[in-house]
Amino acid sequence: MRISFILTIISLFTILNVSAFGIADWQHKAPGGTLMYDAGSGTVLALPKSRQSITFIRFWYFYKNHIVIVGGPGYMIVNETNGDLKQFSSEQEWNNYIEYAGLEPVVWTRWYSDNWRFYETIAVGMIFMVLPIVFIALLLILTVAIMQWVSDGMKFKPRQWILSIFRIKKRTAFIWLGIISILVIRAVLDGYPQSR
């Protein structure tokens, strides 16, 4: 198995693990400017107009300067333009108001349950993951070099070995192109968290 393929797989699993891990507290302004954060005890939305907070938010989405929320004390909708909070006693009332106010996304509802900024989570996670990854990659390269050295009758041919490791195969190039494409699309999505 080629070392470049092994390194590609390690990189992919690292990205998936770090993004799933969701390390660290976070704090961001929603698209309309309202502060949301999680200090370890669940997502909180700070309402500047009334100087109160909605705690234990489970799910939400952003749409037309509104935040549609499930969790905390129930079902809510926050108008980020004027800071108005509407609470509903049942899911049916909440759904009726969403339909009445035109707050149901037409194309795609992007529900969130945690930090919606993927790359920030990755960056914090990489701080904790970089050293083990570098160590594993160096260990793999060293293992392949020793195996090739032994199979060549213990003759050292560094130029030939380096060229054979870094020869790009079509499969590996397509895998990297796919990974990079996904990360670029995700970067665009981070900049625009609203539903459509």
Short mmCIF file of C-alpha atoms in Angstrom, two decimals:
data_model
loop_
_atom_site.label_atom_id
_atom_site.label_comp_id
_atom_site.label_asym_id
_atom_site.label_seq_id
_atom_site.Cartn_x
_atom_site.Cartn_y
_atom_site.Cartn_z
CA MET A 1 0.00 0.00 0.00
CA ARG A 2 1.39 3.39 -0.97
CA ILE A 3 2.42 5.83 1.76
CA SER A 4 0.49 8.68 0.10
CA PHE A 5 -2.75 6.66 0.29
CA ILE A 6 -2.11 5.86 3.96
CA LEU A 7 -1.47 9.54 4.74
CA THR A 8 -4.67 10.50 2.89
CA ILE A 9 -6.73 8.09 4.96
CA ILE A 10 -5.13 9.30 8.22
CA SER A 11 -5.88 12.93 7.29
CA LEU A 12 -9.49 12.11 6.45
CA PHE A 13 -10.11 10.25 9.72
CA THR A 14 -8.43 13.03 11.69
CA ILE A 15 -10.70 15.66 10.16
CA LEU A 16 -13.77 13.53 10.87
CA ASN A 17 -12.70 12.80 14.46
CA VAL A 18 -11.90 16.39 15.30
CA SER A 19 -15.13 17.69 13.81
CA ALA A 20 -17.12 15.04 15.69
CA PHE A 21 -15.30 15.75 18.92
CA GLY A 22 -16.54 19.37 19.04
CA ILE A 23 -13.82 20.52 21.41
CA ALA A 24 -14.03 23.68 23.52
CA ASP A 25 -16.51 26.34 24.46
CA TRP A 26 -17.68 28.72 21.76
CA GLN A 27 -19.22 32.15 21.39
CA HIS A 28 -20.50 33.75 18.18
CA LYS A 29 -22.86 36.37 16.95
CA ALA A 30 -25.79 35.00 14.96
CA PRO A 31 -26.25 36.42 11.45
CA GLY A 32 -28.48 39.19 12.88
CA GLY A 33 -26.01 40.09 15.65
CA THR A 34 -27.53 38.28 18.65
CA LEU A 35 -24.93 36.59 20.87
CA MET A 36 -25.00 32.79 21.17
CA TYR A 37 -22.57 30.73 23.23
CA ASP A 38 -21.90 27.46 24.99
CA ALA A 39 -19.75 27.54 28.09
CA GLY A 40 -20.09 23.82 28.67
CA SER A 41 -23.63 23.64 30.01
CA GLY A 42 -25.58 23.90 26.77
CA THR A 43 -26.30 26.55 24.16
CA VAL A 44 -27.42 29.95 25.41
CA LEU A 45 -28.91 32.88 23.46
CA ALA A 46 -28.44 36.33 25.05
CA LEU A 47 -31.27 38.74 24.26
CA PRO A 48 -29.87 42.29 24.47
CA LYS A 49 -33.23 44.11 24.47
CA SER A 50 -34.69 42.37 27.52
CA ARG A 51 -31.29 41.50 29.08
CA GLN A 52 -32.38 37.91 29.57
CA SER A 53 -31.05 34.64 28.20
CA ILE A 54 -32.60 31.55 26.75
CA THR A 55 -30.76 28.52 28.10
CA PHE A 56 -30.56 24.82 27.21
CA ILE A 57 -31.34 25.36 23.54
CA ARG A 58 -31.36 21.99 21.77
CA PHE A 59 -31.85 22.92 18.10
CA TRP A 60 -32.19 26.11 16.04
CA TYR A 61 -31.96 27.58 12.59
CA PHE A 62 -31.41 31.08 11.21
CA TYR A 63 -33.84 32.49 8.64
CA LYS A 64 -34.78 36.04 7.55
CA ASN A 65 -33.23 37.72 10.63
CA HIS A 66 -35.03 35.28 12.94
CA ILE A 67 -33.79 32.40 15.07
CA VAL A 68 -36.26 29.53 15.25
CA ILE A 69 -35.58 27.55 18.45
CA VAL A 70 -36.47 24.21 20.01
CA GLY A 71 -35.41 23.62 23.61
CA GLY A 72 -34.99 25.61 26.76
CA PRO A 73 -38.49 26.44 27.94
CA GLY A 74 -40.12 25.10 24.77
CA TYR A 75 -40.65 26.44 21.26
CA MET A 76 -39.54 29.98 20.48
CA ILE A 77 -38.81 32.46 17.72
CA VAL A 78 -36.50 35.43 18.17
CA ASN A 79 -36.63 38.39 15.83
CA GLU A 80 -33.02 39.57 15.69
CA THR A 81 -33.94 42.93 14.17
CA ASN A 82 -35.92 44.18 17.18
CA GLY A 83 -35.04 41.56 19.84
CA ASP A 84 -38.65 40.39 20.14
CA LEU A 85 -39.13 36.90 21.64
CA LYS A 86 -42.22 34.82 20.95
CA GLN A 87 -42.80 31.71 23.09
CA PHE A 88 -45.30 29.02 22.22
CA SER A 89 -47.02 26.55 24.50
CA SER A 90 -47.20 23.79 21.89
CA GLU A 91 -45.39 22.61 18.82
CA GLN A 92 -48.58 23.07 16.79
CA GLU A 93 -48.83 26.80 17.69
CA TRP A 94 -45.14 27.21 16.88
CA ASN A 95 -45.54 25.49 13.47
CA ASN A 96 -48.64 27.61 12.71
CA TYR A 97 -46.73 30.82 13.47
CA ILE A 98 -43.75 29.70 11.35
CA GLU A 99 -46.12 29.14 8.42
CA TYR A 100 -48.00 32.42 9.05
CA ALA A 101 -44.80 34.53 9.32
CA GLY A 102 -43.13 32.85 6.34
CA LEU A 103 -40.25 31.49 8.44
CA GLU A 104 -40.19 28.05 6.88
CA PRO A 105 -37.19 27.76 4.55
CA VAL A 106 -38.09 26.79 1.01
CA VAL A 107 -34.90 25.07 -0.14
CA TRP A 108 -32.95 23.92 2.90
CA THR A 109 -33.44 24.11 6.66
CA ARG A 110 -30.02 24.08 8.31
CA TRP A 111 -30.69 22.91 11.86
CA TYR A 112 -27.85 23.39 14.36
CA SER A 113 -27.31 21.82 17.76
CA ASP A 114 -23.80 23.13 18.49
CA ASN A 115 -21.13 25.45 17.14
CA TRP A 116 -21.99 26.10 13.49
CA ARG A 117 -18.45 27.20 12.63
CA PHE A 118 -16.84 23.98 11.49
CA TYR A 119 -13.33 25.36 10.90
CA GLU A 120 -13.08 26.89 14.33
CA THR A 121 -13.82 23.48 15.84
CA ILE A 122 -11.22 21.91 13.55
CA ALA A 123 -8.59 24.53 14.45
CA VAL A 124 -9.04 24.02 18.19
CA GLY A 125 -9.08 20.24 17.73
CA MET A 126 -5.93 20.27 15.61
CA ILE A 127 -4.00 21.87 18.44
CA PHE A 128 -4.63 18.70 20.43
CA MET A 129 -4.25 16.37 17.45
CA VAL A 130 -1.22 17.68 15.52
CA LEU A 131 1.52 16.02 17.54
CA PRO A 132 0.04 12.50 17.42
CA ILE A 133 -0.64 12.85 13.68
CA VAL A 134 2.89 14.03 12.92
CA PHE A 135 4.27 11.19 15.04
CA ILE A 136 2.12 8.58 13.26
CA ALA A 137 3.01 9.97 9.80
CA LEU A 138 6.73 9.96 10.58
CA LEU A 139 6.45 6.45 12.00
CA LEU A 140 4.70 5.24 8.83
CA ILE A 141 7.28 6.87 6.56
CA LEU A 142 10.10 5.39 8.62
CA THR A 143 8.48 1.93 8.53
CA VAL A 144 8.05 2.06 4.75
CA ALA A 145 11.65 3.29 4.34
CA ILE A 146 13.01 0.46 6.49
CA MET A 147 10.89 -2.15 4.68
CA GLN A 148 12.07 -0.90 1.30
CA TRP A 149 15.68 -0.72 2.49
CA VAL A 150 15.50 -4.33 3.70
CA SER A 151 13.79 -5.54 0.48
CA ASP A 152 16.48 -3.81 -1.64
CA GLY A 153 19.18 -5.87 0.06
CA MET A 154 20.01 -3.09 2.52
CA LYS A 155 21.27 -0.75 -0.20
CA PHE A 156 20.37 2.86 0.43
CA LYS A 157 18.84 4.59 -2.61
CA PRO A 158 17.33 7.81 -1.26
CA ARG A 159 16.60 9.45 -4.63
CA GLN A 160 14.71 6.45 -5.96
CA TRP A 161 12.80 5.99 -2.69
CA ILE A 162 11.73 9.65 -2.44
CA LEU A 163 10.49 9.70 -6.06
CA SER A 164 8.49 6.50 -5.59
CA ILE A 165 6.76 7.76 -2.43
CA PHE A 166 5.66 11.09 -3.85
CA ARG A 167 4.52 9.83 -7.24
CA ILE A 168 0.91 10.95 -7.47
CA LYS A 169 -1.57 8.33 -8.59
CA LYS A 170 -4.93 9.24 -10.11
CA ARG A 171 -6.85 7.62 -7.24
CA THR A 172 -4.96 9.57 -4.59
CA ALA A 173 -5.30 12.81 -6.56
CA PHE A 174 -9.08 12.30 -6.80
CA ILE A 175 -9.32 11.56 -3.07
CA TRP A 176 -7.41 14.75 -2.22
CA LEU A 177 -9.47 16.76 -4.72
CA GLY A 178 -12.65 15.43 -3.09
CA ILE A 179 -11.43 16.26 0.43
CA ILE A 180 -10.34 19.76 -0.58
CA SER A 181 -13.66 20.37 -2.39
CA ILE A 182 -15.63 19.35 0.70
CA LEU A 183 -13.54 21.63 2.91
CA VAL A 184 -13.97 24.61 0.55
CA ILE A 185 -17.74 24.08 0.38
CA ARG A 186 -17.81 23.86 4.16
CA ALA A 187 -15.86 27.15 4.44
CA VAL A 188 -18.50 28.87 2.29
CA LEU A 189 -21.27 27.37 4.44
CA ASP A 190 -19.54 28.65 7.61
CA GLY A 191 -19.74 32.18 6.26
CA TYR A 192 -23.46 31.90 5.51
CA PRO A 193 -25.21 29.82 8.22
CA GLN A 194 -28.75 30.89 7.25
CA SER A 195 -31.31 28.47 5.91
CA ARG A 196 -32.61 29.07 2.38
#
